Structure formats: C-alpha cells, structure tokens
mmCIF file of N, CA and C in Angstrom:
data_model
loop_
_atom_site.group_PDB
_atom_site.id
_atom_site.type_symbol
_atom_site.label_atom_id
_atom_site.label_comp_id
_atom_site.label_asym_id
_atom_site.label_seq_id
_atom_site.Cartn_x
_atom_site.Cartn_y
_atom_site.Cartn_z
ATOM 1 N N UNK A 1 -26.684 17.661 -23.112
ATOM 2 C CA UNK A 1 -25.192 16.564 -22.382
ATOM 3 C C UNK A 1 -24.919 17.227 -21.210
ATOM 4 N N UNK A 2 -25.161 16.915 -20.502
ATOM 5 C CA UNK A 2 -24.567 16.976 -18.863
ATOM 6 C C UNK A 2 -23.182 16.795 -18.497
ATOM 7 N N UNK A 3 -22.100 17.475 -17.951
ATOM 8 C CA UNK A 3 -20.805 16.989 -17.261
ATOM 9 C C UNK A 3 -21.072 17.550 -16.246
ATOM 10 N N UNK A 4 -19.902 17.077 -16.100
ATOM 11 C CA UNK A 4 -19.284 16.416 -14.296
ATOM 12 C C UNK A 4 -20.134 17.717 -13.204
ATOM 13 N N UNK A 5 -19.188 19.404 -13.748
ATOM 14 C CA UNK A 5 -19.470 20.444 -13.012
ATOM 15 C C UNK A 5 -21.432 20.718 -13.335
ATOM 16 N N UNK A 6 -21.701 19.871 -14.483
ATOM 17 C CA UNK A 6 -23.461 20.810 -14.264
ATOM 18 C C UNK A 6 -23.712 19.849 -13.755
ATOM 19 N N UNK A 7 -23.452 18.858 -13.036
ATOM 20 C CA UNK A 7 -24.360 17.320 -12.202
ATOM 21 C C UNK A 7 -23.631 17.853 -10.740
ATOM 22 N N UNK A 8 -24.892 18.276 -10.231
ATOM 23 C CA UNK A 8 -24.403 18.575 -8.816
ATOM 24 C C UNK A 8 -24.605 17.002 -7.707
ATOM 25 N N UNK A 9 -25.389 15.746 -8.555
ATOM 26 C CA UNK A 9 -25.158 14.872 -7.804
ATOM 27 C C UNK A 9 -23.924 13.830 -8.330
ATOM 28 N N UNK A 10 -23.323 14.041 -9.017
ATOM 29 C CA UNK A 10 -22.194 12.884 -9.879
ATOM 30 C C UNK A 10 -22.508 11.625 -9.429
ATOM 31 N N UNK A 11 -23.360 11.382 -10.302
ATOM 32 C CA UNK A 11 -23.955 9.700 -9.937
ATOM 33 C C UNK A 11 -23.008 9.358 -11.025
ATOM 34 N N UNK A 12 -22.780 10.058 -11.883
ATOM 35 C CA UNK A 12 -21.975 9.432 -13.169
ATOM 36 C C UNK A 12 -20.855 8.647 -12.703
ATOM 37 N N UNK A 13 -20.098 9.052 -11.693
ATOM 38 C CA UNK A 13 -19.158 8.503 -11.057
ATOM 39 C C UNK A 13 -19.184 8.106 -9.887
ATOM 40 N N UNK A 14 -18.689 6.508 -9.571
ATOM 41 C CA UNK A 14 -19.128 6.135 -7.975
ATOM 42 C C UNK A 14 -17.499 6.901 -7.139
ATOM 43 N N UNK A 15 -18.363 6.818 -5.879
ATOM 44 C CA UNK A 15 -17.575 7.669 -4.755
ATOM 45 C C UNK A 15 -16.496 6.507 -4.430
ATOM 46 N N UNK A 16 -15.215 6.740 -4.330
ATOM 47 C CA UNK A 16 -14.319 5.687 -3.898
ATOM 48 C C UNK A 16 -13.919 6.308 -2.600
ATOM 49 N N UNK A 17 -14.021 5.585 -1.593
ATOM 50 C CA UNK A 17 -13.184 5.761 -0.229
ATOM 51 C C UNK A 17 -11.676 5.182 0.063
ATOM 52 N N UNK A 18 -11.064 6.040 -0.313
ATOM 53 C CA UNK A 18 -9.104 6.137 -0.430
ATOM 54 C C UNK A 18 -8.849 5.973 1.194
ATOM 55 N N UNK A 19 -9.846 6.172 2.404
ATOM 56 C CA UNK A 19 -8.974 6.443 3.431
ATOM 57 C C UNK A 19 -9.500 4.997 4.310
ATOM 58 N N UNK A 20 -9.993 4.150 3.609
ATOM 59 C CA UNK A 20 -10.813 2.855 4.269
ATOM 60 C C UNK A 20 -9.813 1.920 4.045
ATOM 61 N N UNK A 21 -9.283 0.974 4.822
ATOM 62 C CA UNK A 21 -8.615 -0.333 4.075
ATOM 63 C C UNK A 21 -9.439 -1.186 3.268
ATOM 64 N N UNK A 22 -8.522 -1.764 2.567
ATOM 65 C CA UNK A 22 -9.110 -2.178 1.388
ATOM 66 C C UNK A 22 -8.791 -4.171 1.524
ATOM 67 N N UNK A 23 -9.925 -4.611 1.406
ATOM 68 C CA UNK A 23 -9.450 -6.361 1.475
ATOM 69 C C UNK A 23 -8.788 -6.862 0.178
ATOM 70 N N UNK A 24 -8.121 -7.563 0.695
ATOM 71 C CA UNK A 24 -7.331 -8.494 -0.717
ATOM 72 C C UNK A 24 -7.949 -9.218 -1.842
ATOM 73 N N UNK A 25 -7.769 -9.356 -2.827
ATOM 74 C CA UNK A 25 -8.118 -10.274 -3.851
ATOM 75 C C UNK A 25 -8.269 -11.487 -3.674
ATOM 76 N N UNK A 26 -9.031 -12.608 -3.522
ATOM 77 C CA UNK A 26 -8.446 -13.950 -3.586
ATOM 78 C C UNK A 26 -7.350 -14.415 -4.491
ATOM 79 N N UNK A 27 -6.569 -15.121 -3.626
ATOM 80 C CA UNK A 27 -5.349 -16.013 -4.512
ATOM 81 C C UNK A 27 -5.971 -16.694 -5.355
ATOM 82 N N UNK A 28 -5.606 -17.097 -6.671
ATOM 83 C CA UNK A 28 -6.183 -18.320 -7.319
ATOM 84 C C UNK A 28 -6.003 -17.451 -8.908
ATOM 85 N N UNK A 29 -5.823 -19.184 -9.340
ATOM 86 C CA UNK A 29 -5.655 -18.965 -10.622
ATOM 87 C C UNK A 29 -6.448 -18.195 -11.890
ATOM 88 N N UNK A 30 -5.567 -17.709 -12.435
ATOM 89 C CA UNK A 30 -6.199 -16.924 -13.529
ATOM 90 C C UNK A 30 -6.372 -15.686 -13.356
ATOM 91 N N UNK A 31 -5.101 -14.920 -12.143
ATOM 92 C CA UNK A 31 -5.603 -13.804 -11.904
ATOM 93 C C UNK A 31 -5.011 -12.494 -13.251
ATOM 94 N N UNK A 32 -5.418 -11.589 -12.803
ATOM 95 C CA UNK A 32 -5.491 -10.348 -13.629
ATOM 96 C C UNK A 32 -4.566 -9.504 -13.555
ATOM 97 N N UNK A 33 -4.329 -8.560 -14.177
ATOM 98 C CA UNK A 33 -3.400 -7.310 -13.458
ATOM 99 C C UNK A 33 -3.842 -6.335 -12.873
ATOM 100 N N UNK A 34 -5.640 -6.843 -12.773
ATOM 101 C CA UNK A 34 -6.112 -5.437 -11.307
ATOM 102 C C UNK A 34 -6.343 -6.703 -10.017
ATOM 103 N N UNK A 35 -6.379 -7.493 -9.828
ATOM 104 C CA UNK A 35 -6.249 -8.711 -8.735
ATOM 105 C C UNK A 35 -4.517 -8.494 -8.194
ATOM 106 N N UNK A 36 -3.251 -7.932 -9.210
ATOM 107 C CA UNK A 36 -1.975 -8.180 -8.442
ATOM 108 C C UNK A 36 -2.301 -6.450 -7.907
ATOM 109 N N UNK A 37 -2.711 -5.182 -8.783
ATOM 110 C CA UNK A 37 -3.313 -3.969 -8.527
ATOM 111 C C UNK A 37 -3.676 -3.940 -6.900
ATOM 112 N N UNK A 38 -4.909 -4.940 -6.966
ATOM 113 C CA UNK A 38 -5.439 -4.993 -5.708
ATOM 114 C C UNK A 38 -4.406 -5.743 -4.326
ATOM 115 N N UNK A 39 -3.835 -6.455 -4.255
ATOM 116 C CA UNK A 39 -3.102 -7.135 -3.824
ATOM 117 C C UNK A 39 -1.573 -5.962 -2.968
ATOM 118 N N UNK A 40 -1.287 -5.053 -4.197
ATOM 119 C CA UNK A 40 -0.670 -3.958 -3.909
ATOM 120 C C UNK A 40 -0.935 -2.599 -3.295
ATOM 121 N N UNK A 41 -2.351 -2.241 -3.097
ATOM 122 C CA UNK A 41 -3.595 -1.441 -3.073
ATOM 123 C C UNK A 41 -3.797 -2.155 -1.091
ATOM 124 N N UNK A 42 -3.860 -3.593 -1.356
ATOM 125 C CA UNK A 42 -4.146 -3.816 0.166
ATOM 126 C C UNK A 42 -3.316 -3.982 1.263
ATOM 127 N N UNK A 43 -2.098 -3.882 0.927
ATOM 128 C CA UNK A 43 -1.057 -3.730 1.629
ATOM 129 C C UNK A 43 -0.452 -5.236 1.898
ATOM 130 N N UNK A 44 -1.154 -6.386 1.208
ATOM 131 C CA UNK A 44 -0.284 -7.799 1.305
ATOM 132 C C UNK A 44 0.649 -8.348 0.743
ATOM 133 N N UNK A 45 1.422 -7.194 -0.060
ATOM 134 C CA UNK A 45 3.024 -7.217 -0.832
ATOM 135 C C UNK A 45 3.571 -6.370 0.315
ATOM 136 N N UNK A 46 3.041 -5.391 1.020
ATOM 137 C CA UNK A 46 4.156 -4.721 1.572
ATOM 138 C C UNK A 46 4.709 -3.548 1.597
ATOM 139 N N UNK A 47 4.305 -3.094 -0.161
ATOM 140 C CA UNK A 47 4.676 -1.956 -0.599
ATOM 141 C C UNK A 47 4.161 -1.022 0.271
ATOM 142 N N UNK A 48 2.603 -0.330 0.719
ATOM 143 C CA UNK A 48 2.228 0.449 0.725
ATOM 144 C C UNK A 48 1.226 0.033 2.252
ATOM 145 N N UNK A 49 0.782 1.608 2.537
ATOM 146 C CA UNK A 49 -0.743 1.130 3.388
ATOM 147 C C UNK A 49 -1.906 0.452 2.702
ATOM 148 N N UNK A 50 -2.508 -0.163 3.681
ATOM 149 C CA UNK A 50 -3.211 -1.234 2.816
ATOM 150 C C UNK A 50 -4.634 0.221 2.241
ATOM 151 N N UNK A 51 -4.565 0.927 1.466
ATOM 152 C CA UNK A 51 -6.243 1.854 1.366
ATOM 153 C C UNK A 51 -5.701 1.905 -0.350
ATOM 154 N N UNK A 52 -6.549 2.266 -1.342
ATOM 155 C CA UNK A 52 -6.817 2.345 -2.319
ATOM 156 C C UNK A 52 -6.226 3.631 -3.011
ATOM 157 N N UNK A 53 -5.242 3.176 -3.795
ATOM 158 C CA UNK A 53 -4.819 4.152 -4.304
ATOM 159 C C UNK A 53 -4.476 4.436 -6.008
ATOM 160 N N UNK A 54 -5.349 5.706 -6.432
ATOM 161 C CA UNK A 54 -5.863 6.049 -7.440
ATOM 162 C C UNK A 54 -5.074 6.192 -8.592
ATOM 163 N N UNK A 55 -4.397 6.066 -9.360
ATOM 164 C CA UNK A 55 -3.887 5.790 -10.475
ATOM 165 C C UNK A 55 -4.407 6.523 -12.116
ATOM 166 N N UNK A 56 -3.571 6.943 -12.740
ATOM 167 C CA UNK A 56 -4.607 7.906 -13.915
ATOM 168 C C UNK A 56 -4.369 6.374 -14.896
ATOM 169 N N UNK A 57 -3.330 5.697 -15.013
ATOM 170 C CA UNK A 57 -3.767 4.729 -15.847
ATOM 171 C C UNK A 57 -3.387 3.231 -14.971
ATOM 172 N N UNK A 58 -4.333 2.415 -15.115
ATOM 173 C CA UNK A 58 -4.241 1.093 -14.287
ATOM 174 C C UNK A 58 -2.761 0.073 -14.454
ATOM 175 N N UNK A 59 -2.302 -0.499 -13.113
ATOM 176 C CA UNK A 59 -1.139 -1.814 -13.542
ATOM 177 C C UNK A 59 -2.067 -2.508 -15.182
ATOM 178 N N UNK A 60 -0.857 -2.678 -16.159
ATOM 179 C CA UNK A 60 -0.557 -3.273 -17.162
ATOM 180 C C UNK A 60 -1.026 -2.709 -17.991
ATOM 181 N N UNK A 61 -1.654 -1.396 -18.098
ATOM 182 C CA UNK A 61 -2.178 -0.523 -19.192
ATOM 183 C C UNK A 61 -1.366 -1.020 -20.512
ATOM 184 N N UNK A 62 0.454 0.518 -20.265
ATOM 185 C CA UNK A 62 0.657 0.292 -20.966
ATOM 186 C C UNK A 62 1.243 -1.223 -21.814
ATOM 187 N N UNK A 63 0.984 -2.775 -20.678
ATOM 188 C CA UNK A 63 1.169 -3.790 -21.571
ATOM 189 C C UNK A 63 0.392 -3.816 -22.450
ATOM 190 N N UNK A 64 -1.151 -3.673 -22.672
ATOM 191 C CA UNK A 64 -2.201 -3.778 -23.011
ATOM 192 C C UNK A 64 -1.866 -2.883 -24.451
ATOM 193 N N UNK A 65 -1.457 -1.618 -24.233
ATOM 194 C CA UNK A 65 -1.333 -0.721 -25.317
ATOM 195 C C UNK A 65 -0.188 -1.487 -26.206
ATOM 196 N N UNK A 66 0.634 -1.726 -25.790
ATOM 197 C CA UNK A 66 1.915 -2.556 -26.861
ATOM 198 C C UNK A 66 1.347 -3.902 -27.313
ATOM 199 N N UNK A 67 0.262 -4.317 -26.954
ATOM 200 C CA UNK A 67 -0.177 -5.608 -27.490
ATOM 201 C C UNK A 67 0.630 -7.091 -26.903
ATOM 202 N N UNK A 68 1.012 -6.955 -26.082
ATOM 203 C CA UNK A 68 2.168 -7.574 -25.052
ATOM 204 C C UNK A 68 1.256 -8.109 -23.512
ATOM 205 N N UNK A 69 0.271 -8.180 -23.909
ATOM 206 C CA UNK A 69 -0.646 -8.433 -22.254
ATOM 207 C C UNK A 69 0.195 -9.273 -21.543
ATOM 208 N N UNK A 70 0.373 -9.651 -20.030
ATOM 209 C CA UNK A 70 0.668 -10.685 -19.600
ATOM 210 C C UNK A 70 0.226 -11.679 -19.271
ATOM 211 N N UNK A 71 0.184 -12.602 -19.852
ATOM 212 C CA UNK A 71 -0.879 -14.105 -19.138
ATOM 213 C C UNK A 71 -0.656 -13.829 -18.186
ATOM 214 N N UNK A 72 -2.157 -14.961 -18.042
ATOM 215 C CA UNK A 72 -2.918 -15.214 -16.546
ATOM 216 C C UNK A 72 -1.625 -15.999 -15.421
ATOM 217 N N UNK A 73 -0.844 -16.728 -16.718
ATOM 218 C CA UNK A 73 0.368 -17.292 -15.837
ATOM 219 C C UNK A 73 1.695 -16.541 -15.204
ATOM 220 N N UNK A 74 1.647 -15.605 -15.758
ATOM 221 C CA UNK A 74 2.931 -14.336 -15.176
ATOM 222 C C UNK A 74 2.452 -13.796 -14.618
ATOM 223 N N UNK A 75 0.752 -13.540 -14.394
ATOM 224 C CA UNK A 75 0.005 -12.767 -12.970
ATOM 225 C C UNK A 75 -0.125 -13.585 -12.082
ATOM 226 N N UNK A 76 -0.002 -14.476 -12.130
ATOM 227 C CA UNK A 76 -0.180 -15.739 -11.266
ATOM 228 C C UNK A 76 1.063 -15.751 -10.232
ATOM 229 N N UNK A 77 2.095 -15.702 -11.364
ATOM 230 C CA UNK A 77 3.674 -15.493 -10.877
ATOM 231 C C UNK A 77 4.232 -14.248 -9.955
ATOM 232 N N UNK A 78 4.137 -13.220 -10.308
ATOM 233 C CA UNK A 78 4.296 -12.130 -9.899
ATOM 234 C C UNK A 78 3.294 -11.843 -8.404
ATOM 235 N N UNK A 79 1.526 -12.214 -9.137
ATOM 236 C CA UNK A 79 1.359 -12.294 -7.499
ATOM 237 C C UNK A 79 2.081 -13.094 -6.807
ATOM 238 N N UNK A 80 2.637 -14.112 -7.060
ATOM 239 C CA UNK A 80 3.298 -15.259 -5.682
ATOM 240 C C UNK A 80 4.435 -14.726 -5.323
ATOM 241 N N UNK A 81 5.264 -14.533 -6.179
ATOM 242 C CA UNK A 81 6.454 -13.515 -6.060
ATOM 243 C C UNK A 81 6.370 -11.731 -5.042
ATOM 244 N N UNK A 82 5.303 -11.944 -5.408
ATOM 245 C CA UNK A 82 5.212 -10.379 -3.812
ATOM 246 C C UNK A 82 4.269 -10.671 -3.123
ATOM 247 N N UNK A 83 3.940 -11.639 -2.980
ATOM 248 C CA UNK A 83 3.727 -12.123 -1.682
ATOM 249 C C UNK A 83 4.348 -13.037 -0.814
ATOM 250 N N UNK A 84 3.644 -14.255 -1.241
ATOM 251 C CA UNK A 84 4.371 -15.462 -0.484
ATOM 252 C C UNK A 84 5.510 -15.220 -0.424
ATOM 253 N N UNK A 85 6.249 -16.053 -1.518
ATOM 254 C CA UNK A 85 8.101 -15.508 -1.638
ATOM 255 C C UNK A 85 8.525 -14.442 -1.296
ATOM 256 N N UNK A 86 7.913 -13.241 -1.324
ATOM 257 C CA UNK A 86 8.613 -11.817 -0.811
ATOM 258 C C UNK A 86 8.380 -12.263 1.087
ATOM 259 N N UNK A 87 7.717 -12.780 1.416
ATOM 260 C CA UNK A 87 7.925 -12.544 3.278
ATOM 261 C C UNK A 87 8.603 -13.521 3.594
ATOM 262 N N UNK A 88 8.849 -14.771 2.872
ATOM 263 C CA UNK A 88 9.146 -16.402 3.038
ATOM 264 C C UNK A 88 9.985 -15.943 4.281
ATOM 265 N N UNK A 89 11.141 -15.503 3.821
ATOM 266 C CA UNK A 89 12.365 -15.360 4.789
ATOM 267 C C UNK A 89 12.678 -14.125 5.169
ATOM 268 N N UNK A 90 11.534 -13.600 5.495
ATOM 269 C CA UNK A 90 11.649 -11.842 6.172
ATOM 270 C C UNK A 90 12.167 -11.637 7.451
ATOM 271 N N UNK A 91 12.358 -11.050 7.999
ATOM 272 C CA UNK A 91 12.837 -10.547 9.359
ATOM 273 C C UNK A 91 11.812 -10.735 10.226
ATOM 274 N N UNK A 92 11.103 -9.554 9.736
ATOM 275 C CA UNK A 92 10.315 -9.125 10.480
ATOM 276 C C UNK A 92 8.836 -7.978 9.971
ATOM 277 N N UNK A 93 8.091 -8.562 10.177
ATOM 278 C CA UNK A 93 6.939 -7.856 9.219
ATOM 279 C C UNK A 93 6.447 -6.501 9.433
ATOM 280 N N UNK A 94 6.213 -6.495 10.546
ATOM 281 C CA UNK A 94 5.996 -5.467 12.124
ATOM 282 C C UNK A 94 6.318 -4.058 11.227
ATOM 283 N N UNK A 95 4.938 -3.233 10.652
ATOM 284 C CA UNK A 95 5.773 -1.989 10.489
ATOM 285 C C UNK A 95 4.443 -1.322 10.645
ATOM 286 N N UNK A 96 4.326 0.313 10.316
ATOM 287 C CA UNK A 96 2.789 0.441 10.567
ATOM 288 C C UNK A 96 2.223 -0.144 9.270
ATOM 289 N N UNK A 97 2.878 -0.467 8.311
ATOM 290 C CA UNK A 97 1.499 -0.798 7.208
ATOM 291 C C UNK A 97 1.363 -2.163 7.374
ATOM 292 N N UNK A 98 1.272 -3.095 8.246
ATOM 293 C CA UNK A 98 2.019 -4.517 8.550
ATOM 294 C C UNK A 98 1.799 -4.405 10.317
ATOM 295 N N UNK A 99 0.492 -5.104 10.504
ATOM 296 C CA UNK A 99 -0.555 -5.097 12.218
ATOM 297 C C UNK A 99 0.136 -3.284 12.716
ATOM 298 N N UNK A 100 -0.142 -2.875 12.417
ATOM 299 C CA UNK A 100 -0.093 -1.549 12.841
ATOM 300 C C UNK A 100 0.989 -1.091 14.122
ATOM 301 N N UNK A 101 2.055 -1.510 13.893
ATOM 302 C CA UNK A 101 2.671 -1.636 14.939
ATOM 303 C C UNK A 101 3.969 0.072 15.357
ATOM 304 N N UNK A 102 3.551 0.360 16.275
ATOM 305 C CA UNK A 102 4.468 1.601 16.345
ATOM 306 C C UNK A 102 5.758 1.541 16.761
ATOM 307 N N UNK A 103 6.676 0.852 16.698
ATOM 308 C CA UNK A 103 7.772 0.789 16.933
ATOM 309 C C UNK A 103 8.489 2.138 16.803
ATOM 310 N N UNK A 104 8.767 2.557 15.608
ATOM 311 C CA UNK A 104 9.226 3.653 15.512
ATOM 312 C C UNK A 104 8.992 4.948 16.229
ATOM 313 N N UNK A 105 7.776 5.423 16.646
ATOM 314 C CA UNK A 105 7.113 5.997 16.826
ATOM 315 C C UNK A 105 7.690 6.278 18.638
ATOM 316 N N UNK A 106 7.962 4.841 19.206
ATOM 317 C CA UNK A 106 8.432 4.500 20.755
ATOM 318 C C UNK A 106 9.615 4.740 20.400
ATOM 319 N N UNK A 107 10.389 4.551 19.160
ATOM 320 C CA UNK A 107 11.796 5.086 18.960
ATOM 321 C C UNK A 107 12.400 5.969 19.351
ATOM 322 N N UNK A 108 11.307 6.766 18.572
ATOM 323 C CA UNK A 108 12.074 8.567 18.286
ATOM 324 C C UNK A 108 11.565 9.354 19.734
ATOM 325 N N UNK A 109 10.300 8.618 20.501
ATOM 326 C CA UNK A 109 10.222 9.288 21.547
ATOM 327 C C UNK A 109 10.809 9.551 22.579
ATOM 328 N N UNK A 110 11.490 8.110 22.495
ATOM 329 C CA UNK A 110 12.364 7.518 23.276
ATOM 330 C C UNK A 110 13.820 8.163 23.616
ATOM 331 N N UNK A 111 14.502 8.775 22.068
ATOM 332 C CA UNK A 111 14.967 9.933 21.586
ATOM 333 C C UNK A 111 15.130 11.131 21.716
ATOM 334 N N UNK A 112 14.173 11.213 21.560
ATOM 335 C CA UNK A 112 14.076 12.637 22.559
ATOM 336 C C UNK A 112 14.296 12.927 23.582
ATOM 337 N N UNK A 113 13.401 11.891 24.268
ATOM 338 C CA UNK A 113 13.204 12.308 26.011
ATOM 339 C C UNK A 113 15.064 12.298 26.471
ATOM 340 N N UNK A 114 15.709 10.834 25.555
ATOM 341 C CA UNK A 114 16.983 11.181 26.091
ATOM 342 C C UNK A 114 17.622 12.356 25.733
ATOM 343 N N UNK A 115 17.642 12.905 24.641
ATOM 344 C CA UNK A 115 18.211 14.061 24.342
ATOM 345 C C UNK A 115 18.272 15.190 25.385
ATOM 346 N N UNK A 116 16.567 15.005 25.512
ATOM 347 C CA UNK A 116 16.228 15.877 27.002
ATOM 348 C C UNK A 116 16.801 15.966 28.349
ATOM 349 N N UNK A 117 17.027 14.577 28.404
ATOM 350 C CA UNK A 117 17.730 14.322 30.070
ATOM 351 C C UNK A 117 18.990 14.666 29.727
ATOM 352 N N UNK A 118 19.965 14.497 28.506
ATOM 353 C CA UNK A 118 21.256 14.489 28.239
ATOM 354 C C UNK A 118 21.305 16.171 28.913
ATOM 355 N N UNK A 119 20.461 17.308 28.288
ATOM 356 C CA UNK A 119 20.770 18.252 28.013
ATOM 357 C C UNK A 119 20.455 18.957 29.608
ATOM 358 N N UNK A 120 18.959 18.507 30.145
ATOM 359 C CA UNK A 120 19.320 18.986 31.326
ATOM 360 C C UNK A 120 20.090 18.560 32.166
ATOM 361 N N UNK A 121 21.080 16.811 32.325
ATOM 362 C CA UNK A 121 22.354 17.316 33.243
ATOM 363 C C UNK A 121 23.460 17.831 32.337
ATOM 364 N N UNK A 122 23.544 18.468 31.496
ATOM 365 C CA UNK A 122 24.475 19.177 30.897
ATOM 366 C C UNK A 122 24.142 20.723 31.804
ATOM 367 N N UNK A 123 22.883 21.402 31.584
ATOM 368 C CA UNK A 123 22.793 22.495 32.024
ATOM 369 C C UNK A 123 22.693 22.477 33.417
ATOM 370 N N UNK A 124 22.512 21.350 34.234
ATOM 371 C CA UNK A 124 22.848 21.464 35.732
ATOM 372 C C UNK A 124 23.866 21.453 36.306
ATOM 373 N N UNK A 125 24.999 21.453 35.722
ATOM 374 C CA UNK A 125 26.446 21.486 35.937
ATOM 375 C C UNK A 125 26.575 22.601 36.218
ATOM 376 N N UNK A 126 26.030 23.434 35.710
ATOM 377 C CA UNK A 126 26.534 25.288 35.423
ATOM 378 C C UNK A 126 26.174 25.759 36.150
#
C-alpha cells in the first residue's frame, strides 16, 4: 500500500487552490450544509474573504454525528438569513471582503501623514 509520502505525484488528493476567489453556490430550494459553507467561503455572507477555507470537519458534521442533521428547510432559512436578510438593512457593505475597498488603508495613511505634519510643526518651533 502506498501512502501520501511514498507517492510523489499525490494524485490521491486533489489540489485545492486556497487563494483564488470562490464562486458562491446557487440559491435554490433544498439546500445542504455544504452550500451554506460555500456561501461563507465565497464571501456572500460577509464573514470572511472569498477564498476556500479548509476545515478539519465540514459545517454540519457535528449535527450529523449526533443524529440530528438539519433539514433542507432549516438550511434554506439559514442561507437566507446569512445573505439576504443580513444585508437588507446594512449601512455600508464596502470593505476589503466586499468590492475590495481600500477605505481603511487610505484612512490609516492619512492619519500617519497628519501625525508627521504635527510633529514637523512642533519641531520647527524650536
């Protein structure tokens, strides 16, 4: 029997590109926990940047192990609350995770420039 360390091609495990943005799964009735995890990984829910996030146990594994898997209706409701309802009344969705806005970077650079101007003015008085 060959193991991963014996096999230089590693063809038994597919490559996963964790730095490429993920597409969100389609919103349809009869959703699964994997689709909810796909919503989170794609950035649709606003929880994180839109890249694959490998996990030791996929979302919903504990429920299945306990014998109480979520129904498709429960997952549909969770997907709706995490996406549509969550952002319906939101003030501003622009952040690095959404639309790749650099507002925080510009504010930080502006603050540093202001501090430098204040220090330069304070030292020029002496």
